Coordinates of N, CA and C in Angstrom, one line a residue:
M1 N -16.3 21.6 1.3 CA -17.5 21.6 0.5 C -17.9 23.0 0.1
N2 N -17.9 23.9 1.0 CA -18.3 25.2 0.7 C -17.4 25.9 -0.3
A3 N -16.1 25.6 -0.2 CA -15.2 26.2 -1.2 C -15.4 25.6 -2.6
L4 N -15.7 24.3 -2.7 CA -16.0 23.7 -4.0 C -17.3 24.3 -4.6
A5 N -18.3 24.5 -3.7 CA -19.6 25.1 -4.2 C -19.4 26.5 -4.7
A6 N -18.5 27.2 -4.0 CA -18.2 28.6 -4.5 C -17.5 28.6 -5.8
R7 N -16.6 27.6 -6.1 CA -15.9 27.6 -7.4 C -16.9 27.3 -8.5
R8 N -17.9 26.4 -8.2 CA -18.9 26.1 -9.2 C -19.7 27.3 -9.6
R9 N -20.0 28.2 -8.6 CA -20.8 29.4 -8.9 C -20.0 30.5 -9.4
H10 N -18.6 30.3 -9.6 CA -17.8 31.4 -10.1 C -18.2 31.8 -11.5
P11 N -18.3 33.1 -11.9 CA -18.7 33.5 -13.2 C -17.9 32.9 -14.3
A12 N -16.6 32.6 -14.1 CA -15.8 32.0 -15.1 C -16.1 30.5 -15.4
A13 N -16.8 29.9 -14.5 CA -17.1 28.5 -14.7 C -17.9 28.2 -15.9
I14 N -18.9 29.1 -16.2 CA -19.8 28.9 -17.3 C -19.0 29.1 -18.6
F15 N -18.1 30.1 -18.6 CA -17.3 30.3 -19.8 C -16.4 29.1 -20.1
L16 N -15.8 28.5 -19.0 CA -14.9 27.4 -19.2 C -15.7 26.2 -19.7
L17 N -16.9 26.0 -19.2 CA -17.7 24.9 -19.6 C -18.1 25.0 -21.1
L18 N -18.4 26.2 -21.5 CA -18.8 26.5 -22.9 C -17.6 26.2 -23.8
L19 N -16.4 26.7 -23.4 CA -15.2 26.5 -24.2 C -14.8 25.1 -24.3
L20 N -15.0 24.3 -23.2 CA -14.7 22.9 -23.3 C -15.7 22.2 -24.2
G21 N -17.0 22.6 -24.1 CA -18.0 22.0 -25.0 C -17.7 22.2 -26.5
L22 N -17.2 23.5 -26.8 CA -16.9 23.8 -28.2 C -15.7 23.0 -28.7
I23 N -14.7 22.9 -27.8 CA -13.5 22.1 -28.2 C -13.8 20.7 -28.5
L24 N -14.7 20.1 -27.6 CA -15.0 18.7 -27.8 C -15.9 18.5 -29.0
T25 N -16.8 19.4 -29.3 CA -17.7 19.4 -30.5 C -16.9 19.5 -31.7
G26 N -16.0 20.5 -31.8 CA -15.1 20.7 -33.0 C -14.2 19.5 -33.2
G27 N -13.7 18.9 -32.2 CA -12.8 17.8 -32.4 C -13.6 16.6 -32.9
A28 N -14.8 16.3 -32.3 CA -15.6 15.2 -32.8 C -16.0 15.4 -34.3
Y29 N -16.4 16.7 -34.7 CA -16.8 16.9 -36.1 C -15.6 16.7 -37.0
A30 N -14.4 17.1 -36.6 CA -13.2 17.0 -37.5 C -12.9 15.5 -37.6
A31 N -13.2 14.7 -36.6 CA -12.8 13.3 -36.7 C -13.9 12.5 -37.5
L32 N -15.2 12.9 -37.4 CA -16.2 12.1 -38.0 C -16.8 12.7 -39.2
A33 N -16.5 13.9 -39.6 CA -17.0 14.5 -40.8 C -16.6 13.8 -42.0
P34 N -17.5 13.7 -43.1 CA -17.1 13.0 -44.3 C -15.9 13.7 -45.0
K35 N -15.0 12.9 -45.4 CA -13.8 13.4 -46.1 C -14.1 13.6 -47.6
P36 N -13.6 14.7 -48.2 CA -13.9 15.0 -49.6 C -13.2 14.0 -50.5
A37 N -13.8 13.7 -51.6 CA -13.3 12.8 -52.6 C -12.3 13.6 -53.5
I38 N -11.0 13.5 -53.3 CA -10.1 14.3 -54.0 C -9.1 13.4 -54.8
A39 N -8.9 13.8 -56.1 CA -8.0 13.0 -56.9 C -6.6 13.4 -56.6
A40 N -5.6 12.8 -57.3 CA -4.2 13.0 -57.0 C -3.8 14.5 -57.2
E41 N -2.9 15.0 -56.4 CA -2.4 16.3 -56.4 C -1.5 16.6 -57.6
A42 N -1.5 17.8 -58.1 CA -0.7 18.2 -59.3 C 0.8 18.5 -58.9
S43 N 1.6 18.3 -59.9 CA 3.1 18.6 -59.7 C 3.3 20.0 -60.2
A44 N 4.5 20.5 -59.9 CA 4.9 21.8 -60.3 C 5.0 21.9 -61.8
E45 N 5.5 20.9 -62.4 CA 5.6 20.8 -63.9 C 4.2 21.0 -64.6
Q46 N 3.2 20.3 -64.0 CA 1.9 20.3 -64.5 C 1.3 21.7 -64.4
V47 N 1.6 22.4 -63.2 CA 1.1 23.7 -63.0 C 1.7 24.7 -64.0
K48 N 3.0 24.5 -64.3 CA 3.7 25.4 -65.3 C 3.1 25.2 -66.7
E49 N 2.9 23.9 -67.0 CA 2.3 23.6 -68.3 C 0.9 24.2 -68.5
G50 N 0.1 24.1 -67.4 CA -1.2 24.7 -67.4 C -1.2 26.2 -67.5
Q51 N -0.2 26.8 -66.9 CA -0.1 28.3 -67.0 C 0.1 28.7 -68.4
E52 N 1.0 28.0 -69.1 CA 1.3 28.3 -70.5 C 0.0 28.1 -71.4
L53 N -0.6 27.0 -71.2 CA -1.9 26.7 -71.9 C -2.9 27.8 -71.7
F54 N -3.0 28.2 -70.4 CA -4.0 29.2 -70.0 C -3.7 30.5 -70.7
K55 N -2.5 31.0 -70.7 CA -2.1 32.2 -71.4 C -2.4 32.2 -72.8
T56 N -2.3 31.0 -73.5 CA -2.5 30.9 -74.9 C -4.0 30.9 -75.2
N57 N -4.8 30.2 -74.4 CA -6.2 29.9 -74.8 C -7.2 30.5 -73.9
C58 N -6.9 31.0 -72.8 CA -7.9 31.5 -71.8 C -7.8 32.9 -71.4
A59 N -6.5 33.4 -71.5 CA -6.2 34.8 -70.9 C -7.0 35.9 -71.6
T60 N -7.4 35.7 -72.8 CA -8.1 36.8 -73.5 C -9.4 37.2 -72.8
C61 N -10.1 36.2 -72.2 CA -11.3 36.5 -71.5 C -11.1 36.6 -70.0
H62 N -10.2 35.8 -69.4 CA -10.1 35.7 -68.0 C -8.9 36.5 -67.5
G63 N -8.1 37.1 -68.3 CA -6.9 37.8 -67.9 C -5.7 36.9 -67.8
A64 N -4.5 37.5 -67.9 CA -3.3 36.8 -67.9 C -3.1 36.0 -66.5
N65 N -3.6 36.6 -65.5 CA -3.4 36.0 -64.1 C -4.7 35.3 -63.7
A66 N -5.7 35.1 -64.6 CA -7.0 34.5 -64.3 C -7.8 35.2 -63.3
L67 N -7.5 36.5 -63.2 CA -8.3 37.4 -62.2 C -9.5 38.0 -62.8
G68 N -9.8 37.7 -64.1 CA -11.0 38.2 -64.7 C -10.9 39.5 -65.5
T69 N -11.8 39.7 -66.4 CA -11.9 40.9 -67.2 C -13.3 41.3 -67.3
N70 N -13.6 42.3 -68.1 CA -15.0 42.7 -68.3 C -15.8 41.6 -69.1
V71 N -15.2 40.6 -69.7 CA -15.9 39.6 -70.4 C -15.7 38.2 -69.8
G72 N -14.9 38.1 -68.8 CA -14.7 36.7 -68.2 C -14.5 36.9 -66.7
P73 N -15.1 35.9 -65.9 CA -15.0 36.1 -64.4 C -13.6 35.7 -63.9
N74 N -13.4 36.1 -62.6 CA -12.2 35.8 -61.9 C -12.3 34.3 -61.6
L75 N -11.2 33.6 -61.8 CA -11.1 32.1 -61.6 C -10.4 31.7 -60.3
A76 N -9.9 32.7 -59.6 CA -9.3 32.3 -58.3 C -10.3 31.8 -57.3
G77 N -10.1 30.5 -56.9 CA -10.9 29.9 -55.9 C -12.0 29.0 -56.5
V78 N -12.1 28.9 -57.9 CA -13.1 28.0 -58.5 C -12.6 26.6 -58.4
G79 N -11.3 26.4 -58.4 CA -10.8 25.0 -58.2 C -10.7 24.3 -59.5
A80 N -9.9 23.2 -59.5 CA -9.7 22.3 -60.7 C -11.0 21.7 -61.1
A81 N -12.0 21.4 -60.2 CA -13.2 20.8 -60.6 C -14.0 21.6 -61.5
A82 N -14.0 23.0 -61.3 CA -14.8 23.8 -62.2 C -14.2 23.8 -63.6
V83 N -12.8 23.8 -63.7 CA -12.1 23.8 -65.0 C -12.4 22.5 -65.7
D84 N -12.4 21.4 -65.0 CA -12.6 20.1 -65.6 C -14.0 20.0 -66.1
F85 N -15.0 20.5 -65.3 CA -16.4 20.5 -65.8 C -16.6 21.3 -67.0
Q86 N -16.2 22.6 -67.0 CA -16.4 23.5 -68.1 C -15.7 23.1 -69.3
M87 N -14.5 22.7 -69.2 CA -13.7 22.3 -70.4 C -13.9 20.9 -70.8
G88 N -14.2 20.0 -69.9 CA -14.4 18.6 -70.2 C -15.8 18.3 -70.8
T89 N -16.7 19.3 -70.7 CA -18.0 19.1 -71.4 C -18.1 20.0 -72.6
G90 N -17.0 20.7 -73.0 CA -17.0 21.5 -74.2 C -17.6 22.8 -74.0
R91 N -18.0 23.2 -72.8 CA -18.6 24.5 -72.6 C -17.6 25.6 -72.7
M92 N -16.4 25.4 -72.4 CA -15.3 26.3 -72.5 C -14.2 25.7 -73.4
P93 N -13.6 26.5 -74.3 CA -13.9 28.0 -74.5 C -15.2 28.1 -75.2
M94 N -15.9 29.2 -74.9 CA -17.2 29.5 -75.5 C -17.1 29.8 -77.0
A95 N -18.0 29.3 -77.8 CA -17.9 29.7 -79.2 C -18.3 31.1 -79.4
E96 N -19.2 31.6 -78.6 CA -19.7 33.0 -78.7 C -20.3 33.4 -77.4
P97 N -20.3 34.7 -77.1 CA -20.9 35.2 -75.8 C -22.3 34.9 -75.7
G98 N -22.8 34.6 -74.6 CA -24.2 34.3 -74.3 C -24.5 34.3 -72.9
V99 N -25.8 34.2 -72.5 CA -26.2 34.2 -71.1 C -25.8 32.9 -70.4
Q100 N -25.6 31.8 -71.2 CA -25.2 30.6 -70.7 C -24.3 29.8 -71.6
A101 N -23.3 29.1 -71.1 CA -22.4 28.3 -71.9 C -23.1 27.0 -72.2
P102 N -23.5 26.7 -73.4 CA -24.1 25.4 -73.7 C -23.0 24.2 -73.8
R103 N -23.5 23.0 -73.6 CA -22.6 21.9 -73.7 C -22.1 21.8 -75.1
G104 N -20.8 21.7 -75.3 CA -20.2 21.6 -76.7 C -20.3 20.3 -77.3
K105 N -20.4 20.3 -78.7 CA -20.4 19.1 -79.4 C -19.1 18.3 -79.3
E106 N -18.0 19.1 -79.3 CA -16.7 18.5 -79.2 C -15.9 19.2 -78.1
V107 N -15.0 18.4 -77.4 CA -14.1 18.9 -76.4 C -12.9 19.4 -77.1
Q108 N -12.4 20.6 -76.8 CA -11.3 21.2 -77.6 C -10.0 20.8 -77.1
F109 N -9.9 20.3 -75.9 CA -8.5 20.0 -75.3 C -8.5 18.5 -74.9
S110 N -7.3 18.0 -74.8 CA -7.1 16.6 -74.3 C -7.3 16.6 -72.8
E111 N -7.5 15.4 -72.2 CA -7.6 15.2 -70.7 C -6.4 15.8 -70.0
E112 N -5.2 15.5 -70.6 CA -4.0 16.0 -70.0 C -3.9 17.5 -69.9
Q113 N -4.3 18.1 -71.0 CA -4.3 19.6 -71.1 C -5.3 20.2 -70.1
I114 N -6.5 19.6 -70.1 CA -7.5 20.1 -69.1 C -7.0 20.0 -67.7
A115 N -6.4 18.8 -67.4 CA -5.8 18.6 -66.0 C -4.7 19.6 -65.7
A116 N -3.9 20.0 -66.7 CA -2.8 21.0 -66.5 C -3.4 22.3 -66.2
I117 N -4.4 22.8 -67.0 CA -5.0 24.1 -66.8 C -5.7 24.1 -65.4
G118 N -6.4 23.0 -65.1 CA -7.0 22.9 -63.8 C -6.0 23.0 -62.6
A119 N -4.8 22.4 -62.8 CA -3.8 22.5 -61.8 C -3.3 23.9 -61.6
F120 N -3.2 24.7 -62.7 CA -2.8 26.1 -62.6 C -3.8 26.9 -61.9
V121 N -5.1 26.7 -62.3 CA -6.2 27.5 -61.6 C -6.3 27.1 -60.2
A122 N -6.1 25.9 -59.8 CA -6.1 25.4 -58.4 C -5.0 26.0 -57.6
S123 N -3.9 26.4 -58.3 CA -2.7 26.9 -57.6 C -2.9 28.4 -57.2
L124 N -3.9 29.0 -57.7 CA -4.2 30.4 -57.4 C -4.8 30.6 -56.1
A125 N -5.7 29.7 -55.7 CA -6.5 29.8 -54.4 C -7.2 28.5 -54.2
P126 N -7.4 28.2 -52.9 CA -8.1 26.9 -52.6 C -9.5 26.9 -53.3
G127 N -9.8 25.7 -53.8 CA -11.1 25.5 -54.4 C -11.4 24.0 -54.6
P128 N -12.6 23.6 -55.0 CA -13.0 22.2 -55.2 C -12.0 21.5 -56.1
A129 N -11.5 20.3 -55.7 CA -10.7 19.5 -56.5 C -11.4 18.5 -57.4
V130 N -10.8 18.0 -58.4 CA -11.4 17.0 -59.3 C -11.7 15.8 -58.4
P131 N -12.9 15.2 -58.4 CA -13.2 14.1 -57.5 C -12.5 12.8 -57.9
A132 N -12.3 12.0 -56.9 CA -11.7 10.7 -57.2 C -12.8 9.8 -57.9
E133 N -12.3 8.9 -58.8 CA -13.1 8.1 -59.6 C -14.0 7.1 -58.8
E134 N -13.6 6.9 -57.5 CA -14.3 6.0 -56.7 C -15.8 6.4 -56.5
Y135 N -16.0 7.7 -56.6 CA -17.4 8.2 -56.3 C -18.1 8.8 -57.5
T136 N -17.6 8.6 -58.7 CA -18.1 9.2 -59.8 C -18.7 8.3 -60.9
T137 N -18.8 7.0 -60.6 CA -19.3 6.1 -61.6 C -20.7 5.6 -61.3
G138 N -21.1 5.7 -60.0 CA -22.3 5.1 -59.6 C -22.2 3.7 -59.2
A139 N -21.0 3.1 -59.4 CA -20.8 1.7 -59.0 C -20.9 1.5 -57.5
G140 N -21.7 0.5 -57.1 CA -22.0 0.3 -55.7 C -22.9 1.3 -55.0
G141 N -23.4 2.2 -55.8 CA -24.3 3.2 -55.2 C -25.8 2.7 -55.1
D142 N -26.6 3.3 -54.3 CA -27.9 2.9 -54.1 C -28.9 3.8 -54.9
P143 N -29.4 3.4 -56.0 CA -30.3 4.2 -56.8 C -31.5 4.7 -56.0
G144 N -32.0 3.9 -55.1 CA -33.2 4.3 -54.3 C -32.9 5.6 -53.5
K145 N -31.8 5.6 -52.8 CA -31.4 6.7 -52.0 C -31.1 7.9 -53.0
G146 N -30.4 7.6 -54.1 CA -30.1 8.6 -55.0 C -31.4 9.3 -55.6
G147 N -32.4 8.5 -55.8 CA -33.7 9.1 -56.3 C -34.3 10.0 -55.3
E148 N -34.2 9.7 -54.0 CA -34.7 10.6 -53.0 C -33.9 12.0 -53.0
I149 N -32.6 11.9 -53.2 CA -31.8 13.1 -53.2 C -32.2 13.9 -54.4
F150 N -32.4 13.2 -55.6 CA -32.7 13.9 -56.8 C -34.0 14.6 -56.7
R151 N -35.0 13.9 -56.2 CA -36.4 14.6 -56.1 C -36.4 15.7 -55.2
T152 N -35.6 15.7 -54.1 CA -35.5 16.7 -53.1 C -34.8 18.0 -53.6
N153 N -33.7 17.7 -54.3 CA -32.7 18.8 -54.6 C -32.6 19.2 -56.1
C154 N -33.0 18.4 -57.0 CA -32.7 18.6 -58.4 C -33.9 18.7 -59.3
S155 N -35.0 17.9 -59.0 CA -36.1 17.8 -60.0 C -36.8 19.1 -60.3
M156 N -36.8 20.0 -59.3 CA -37.6 21.3 -59.6 C -37.0 22.1 -60.8
C157 N -35.7 21.9 -61.1 CA -35.1 22.5 -62.3 C -34.9 21.6 -63.4
H158 N -34.4 20.4 -63.1 CA -34.0 19.4 -64.2 C -35.2 18.5 -64.6
N159 N -36.3 18.7 -63.9 CA -37.5 17.9 -64.1 C -37.4 16.5 -63.6
S160 N -38.5 15.9 -63.3 CA -38.5 14.6 -62.6 C -37.8 13.5 -63.4
A161 N -37.6 13.6 -64.7 CA -36.9 12.6 -65.5 C -35.5 13.1 -66.0
G162 N -35.1 14.2 -65.4 CA -33.8 14.7 -65.8 C -33.7 15.2 -67.2
A163 N -34.8 15.6 -67.7 CA -34.9 16.1 -69.1 C -34.6 17.6 -69.3
G164 N -34.3 18.3 -68.1 CA -34.0 19.7 -68.2 C -35.3 20.6 -68.1
G165 N -35.0 21.9 -68.1 CA -36.2 22.8 -68.0 C -35.7 24.2 -68.2
A166 N -36.7 25.1 -68.4 CA -36.4 26.5 -68.6 C -36.2 27.2 -67.3
L167 N -35.3 28.2 -67.2 CA -35.1 29.1 -66.1 C -35.4 30.5 -66.5
T168 N -35.0 31.5 -65.7 CA -35.2 32.9 -66.0 C -34.1 33.5 -66.8
R169 N -34.4 34.6 -67.5 CA -33.5 35.4 -68.3 C -32.7 34.6 -69.3
G170 N -33.4 33.7 -70.0 CA -32.9 32.9 -71.1 C -32.0 31.8 -70.7
K171 N -31.9 31.5 -69.4 CA -31.1 30.4 -69.0 C -31.9 29.1 -68.9
Y172 N -31.3 28.0 -68.7 CA -32.0 26.7 -68.7 C -31.2 25.7 -67.9
A173 N -31.9 24.7 -67.3 CA -31.3 23.6 -66.6 C -31.1 22.5 -67.7
P174 N -29.9 22.1 -68.0 CA -29.7 21.1 -69.1 C -30.2 19.7 -68.7
K175 N -30.4 18.9 -69.8 CA -30.8 17.5 -69.5 C -29.6 16.8 -69.0
L176 N -29.9 15.7 -68.2 CA -28.8 15.0 -67.5 C -28.5 13.6 -68.1
T177 N -29.2 13.3 -69.2 CA -28.9 12.0 -69.9 C -27.6 12.2 -70.7
G178 N -26.8 11.1 -70.8 CA -25.6 11.1 -71.5 C -24.5 12.0 -70.9
V179 N -24.6 12.3 -69.6 CA -23.6 13.1 -68.9 C -22.7 12.2 -68.1
E180 N -21.4 12.3 -68.2 CA -20.5 11.5 -67.4 C -20.7 11.7 -65.9
G181 N -20.6 10.6 -65.1 CA -20.8 10.8 -63.7 C -19.8 11.8 -63.0
K182 N -18.6 11.8 -63.6 CA -17.6 12.8 -63.0 C -18.1 14.2 -63.2
H183 N -18.7 14.5 -64.3 CA -19.2 15.9 -64.6 C -20.4 16.2 -63.7
I184 N -21.3 15.2 -63.4 CA -22.4 15.4 -62.5 C -21.9 15.8 -61.1
Y185 N -20.9 15.0 -60.7 CA -20.3 15.3 -59.4 C -19.7 16.7 -59.3
E186 N -18.9 17.1 -60.4 CA -18.3 18.4 -60.4 C -19.3 19.5 -60.5
A187 N -20.4 19.3 -61.2 CA -21.5 20.3 -61.2 C -22.1 20.5 -59.8
L188 N -22.2 19.4 -59.1 CA -22.7 19.6 -57.7 C -21.7 20.3 -56.8
L189 N -20.4 20.1 -57.1 CA -19.4 20.8 -56.3 C -19.3 22.2 -56.6
T190 N -19.4 22.6 -57.8 CA -19.1 24.0 -58.3 C -20.3 24.9 -58.5
G191 N -21.4 24.3 -58.8 CA -22.6 25.1 -59.0 C -22.5 26.0 -60.2
P192 N -22.4 25.4 -61.5 CA -22.3 26.2 -62.7 C -23.6 27.0 -63.0
Q193 N -23.4 28.1 -63.6 CA -24.6 28.9 -64.0 C -25.5 29.3 -62.8
S194 N -26.8 28.9 -62.9 CA -27.7 29.2 -61.8 C -27.8 28.1 -60.8
M195 N -27.0 27.0 -60.9 CA -27.2 25.9 -60.1 C -26.5 26.2 -58.7
P196 N -27.2 25.8 -57.6 CA -26.6 26.0 -56.3 C -25.5 25.0 -56.1
V197 N -24.6 25.3 -55.1 CA -23.5 24.4 -54.8 C -23.9 23.4 -53.7
F198 N -23.6 22.1 -54.0 CA -23.8 21.0 -53.0 C -22.4 20.4 -52.7
N199 N -21.7 21.0 -51.8 CA -20.3 20.5 -51.5 C -20.4 19.2 -50.7
D200 N -19.3 18.6 -50.4 CA -19.3 17.3 -49.7 C -19.8 17.4 -48.3
D201 N -20.0 18.6 -47.7 CA -20.6 18.7 -46.4 C -22.1 18.7 -46.5
N202 N -22.6 19.2 -47.7 CA -24.1 19.2 -47.9 C -24.5 17.8 -48.3
I203 N -23.9 17.3 -49.3 CA -24.2 15.9 -49.8 C -22.9 15.1 -49.8
S204 N -22.7 14.1 -49.1 CA -21.5 13.4 -48.9 C -21.1 12.7 -50.3
P205 N -19.8 12.4 -50.4 CA -19.4 11.7 -51.6 C -20.2 10.4 -51.9
E206 N -20.5 9.7 -50.8 CA -21.2 8.4 -51.0 C -22.6 8.8 -51.5
S207 N -23.3 9.8 -51.0 CA -24.6 10.2 -51.5 C -24.6 10.7 -52.9
K208 N -23.5 11.4 -53.3 CA -23.4 11.8 -54.7 C -23.3 10.6 -55.6
N209 N -22.6 9.6 -55.1 CA -22.4 8.4 -55.9 C -23.8 7.7 -56.0
D210 N -24.6 7.8 -55.0 CA -26.0 7.2 -55.1 C -26.8 8.0 -56.1
L211 N -26.6 9.3 -56.1 CA -27.4 10.1 -57.1 C -27.0 9.8 -58.5
I212 N -25.7 9.6 -58.7 CA -25.2 9.2 -60.1 C -25.7 7.9 -60.5
A213 N -25.8 6.9 -59.5 CA -26.3 5.6 -59.8 C -27.8 5.7 -60.2
Y214 N -28.5 6.6 -59.5 CA -30.0 6.8 -59.9 C -30.1 7.3 -61.3
L215 N -29.3 8.3 -61.6 CA -29.4 8.9 -63.0 C -29.1 7.9 -64.1
K216 N -28.0 7.1 -63.8 CA -27.6 6.0 -64.8 C -28.7 5.0 -64.9
A217 N -29.3 4.6 -63.8 CA -30.4 3.6 -63.8 C -31.6 4.1 -64.5
M218 N -31.9 5.3 -64.3 CA -33.1 5.9 -65.0 C -32.8 6.0 -66.5
E219 N -31.6 6.3 -66.9 CA -31.2 6.4 -68.3 C -31.3 5.0 -69.0
E220 N -30.8 4.0 -68.3 CA -30.8 2.7 -68.8 C -32.2 2.1 -68.9
E221 N -33.1 2.5 -68.0 CA -34.5 2.0 -68.0 C -35.2 2.4 -69.3
G222 N -34.9 3.5 -69.8 CA -35.6 3.9 -71.0 C -37.0 4.4 -70.7
N223 N -38.0 4.1 -71.7 CA -39.4 4.6 -71.6 C -40.3 3.4 -71.8
P224 N -40.5 2.5 -70.8 CA -41.3 1.3 -71.0 C -42.7 1.7 -71.2
G225 N -43.2 2.9 -70.9 CA -44.6 3.3 -71.2 C -44.9 3.7 -72.6
G226 N -43.9 3.8 -73.4 CA -44.1 4.2 -74.8 C -43.3 5.5 -75.1
M227 N -43.9 6.4 -76.0 CA -43.2 7.6 -76.4 C -43.0 8.5 -75.2
A228 N -41.8 9.0 -75.0 CA -41.6 9.9 -73.8 C -42.0 11.3 -74.1
L229 N -42.1 11.8 -75.3 CA -42.5 13.1 -75.7 C -41.6 14.1 -75.0
G230 N -40.3 13.8 -75.0 CA -39.3 14.7 -74.4 C -39.3 14.7 -72.9
S231 N -40.1 13.8 -72.2 CA -40.2 13.7 -70.8 C -40.5 15.1 -70.1
L232 N -41.2 15.9 -70.8 CA -41.5 17.3 -70.4 C -42.8 17.5 -69.7
G233 N -43.5 16.3 -69.4 CA -44.7 16.4 -68.6 C -46.0 16.7 -69.4
P234 N -46.9 17.3 -68.7 CA -48.3 17.5 -69.3 C -48.4 18.4 -70.5
V235 N -47.4 19.3 -70.7 CA -47.5 20.2 -71.9 C -47.5 19.5 -73.2
P236 N -46.5 18.7 -73.5 CA -46.5 18.0 -74.8 C -47.6 16.9 -74.8
E237 N -47.9 16.3 -73.7 CA -49.0 15.3 -73.6 C -50.3 16.0 -74.0
G238 N -50.6 17.2 -73.4 CA -51.8 17.9 -73.7 C -51.9 18.3 -75.2
L239 N -50.7 18.7 -75.7 CA -50.7 19.1 -77.2 C -51.0 17.9 -78.0
V240 N -50.5 16.7 -77.7 CA -50.8 15.5 -78.5 C -52.3 15.2 -78.4
A241 N -52.8 15.3 -77.2 CA -54.2 15.0 -77.0 C -55.1 16.0 -77.8
W242 N -54.8 17.3 -77.8 CA -55.6 18.2 -78.6 C -55.4 18.0 -80.1
V243 N -54.2 17.9 -80.6 CA -54.0 17.8 -82.0 C -54.5 16.5 -82.6
F244 N -54.1 15.4 -82.0 CA -54.5 14.1 -82.5 C -55.9 13.6 -82.0
G245 N -56.1 13.8 -80.7 CA -57.4 13.4 -80.2 C -58.5 14.2 -80.8
L246 N -58.4 15.6 -80.9 CA -59.4 16.4 -81.5 C -59.5 16.1 -83.0
G247 N -58.4 15.8 -83.7 CA -58.4 15.5 -85.1 C -59.2 14.2 -85.3
V248 N -59.0 13.2 -84.5 CA -59.8 12.0 -84.6 C -61.3 12.2 -84.4
L249 N -61.7 13.0 -83.4 CA -63.1 13.4 -83.2 C -63.7 14.1 -84.4
V250 N -62.9 15.1 -84.9 CA -63.5 15.8 -86.1 C -63.6 14.9 -87.3
G251 N -62.6 14.0 -87.5 CA -62.7 13.0 -88.6 C -63.9 12.1 -88.4
A252 N -64.1 11.6 -87.2 CA -65.2 10.7 -86.9 C -66.5 11.4 -87.2
A253 N -66.6 12.7 -86.7 CA -67.9 13.4 -87.0 C -68.1 13.6 -88.4
Y254 N -67.1 13.9 -89.2 CA -67.2 14.1 -90.6 C -67.7 12.8 -91.3
W255 N -67.1 11.7 -90.9 CA -67.4 10.4 -91.5 C -68.9 10.0 -91.2
L256 N -69.3 10.3 -90.0 CA -70.7 10.0 -89.6 C -71.7 10.9 -90.4
G257 N -71.3 12.1 -90.6 CA -72.1 13.0 -91.3 C -72.2 12.6 -92.8
Q258 N -71.1 12.2 -93.4 CA -71.2 11.8 -94.8 C -72.0 10.5 -94.9
K259 N -71.9 9.6 -93.9 CA -72.6 8.3 -94.0 C -74.1 8.5 -93.9
G260 N -74.5 9.5 -93.1 CA -75.9 9.7 -92.9 C -76.6 10.6 -94.1
A261 N -75.7 11.2 -94.9 CA -76.2 12.0 -96.0 C -76.8 11.2 -97.1

């Protein structure tokens, strides 16, 4: 018994216990952590096709090896999800330099070409992959839970109705109506412009699907209360009150004055 008690008091015992605890904790996390929603992997032929497309259409700004220039950032590590978001929404290629790439009216490349360029960029360094369709449509998602996530993480920039809002230095948070669920998911993964990154460890794929379900439900609901006035809150509402409300009061005062004259 004395020998056993001496071993327990040995200085190395604490170290071994901590090491064992770390191993058990790490193993449990690896087994139970949410798995990322990843689409199918790219083939060597697709990577080669994407490299040729990249050299022809993107290398002027991002460099022949996508390592960046003085006019375009380094793309190593941004992943296929960033390429799919930027090119799939028409933000890239940019029509002209600016503080922020606006959503394009037309997408310049086909889905196959965008996927090929994304495969090439993804081959440069590990980065977020294009998410699987299972989590990008909002189907089966819980809009109630999605609303809580949106109000906690998104509404301060995109406004409570997802109508967007102004940021600093000429940038802005774009409106979220009419945006594909896949691109919403990719924006969360990659954090374009001033947006923070919400990877699948921060917000799980299932929770992202809930968020997409909420945005789609809010968009389908419309404006049952009447004119939305851009959903920009008290500023346009106050303007309407001053212009039209004050106009009615002035008109009424003038009519009463003419009547009494």
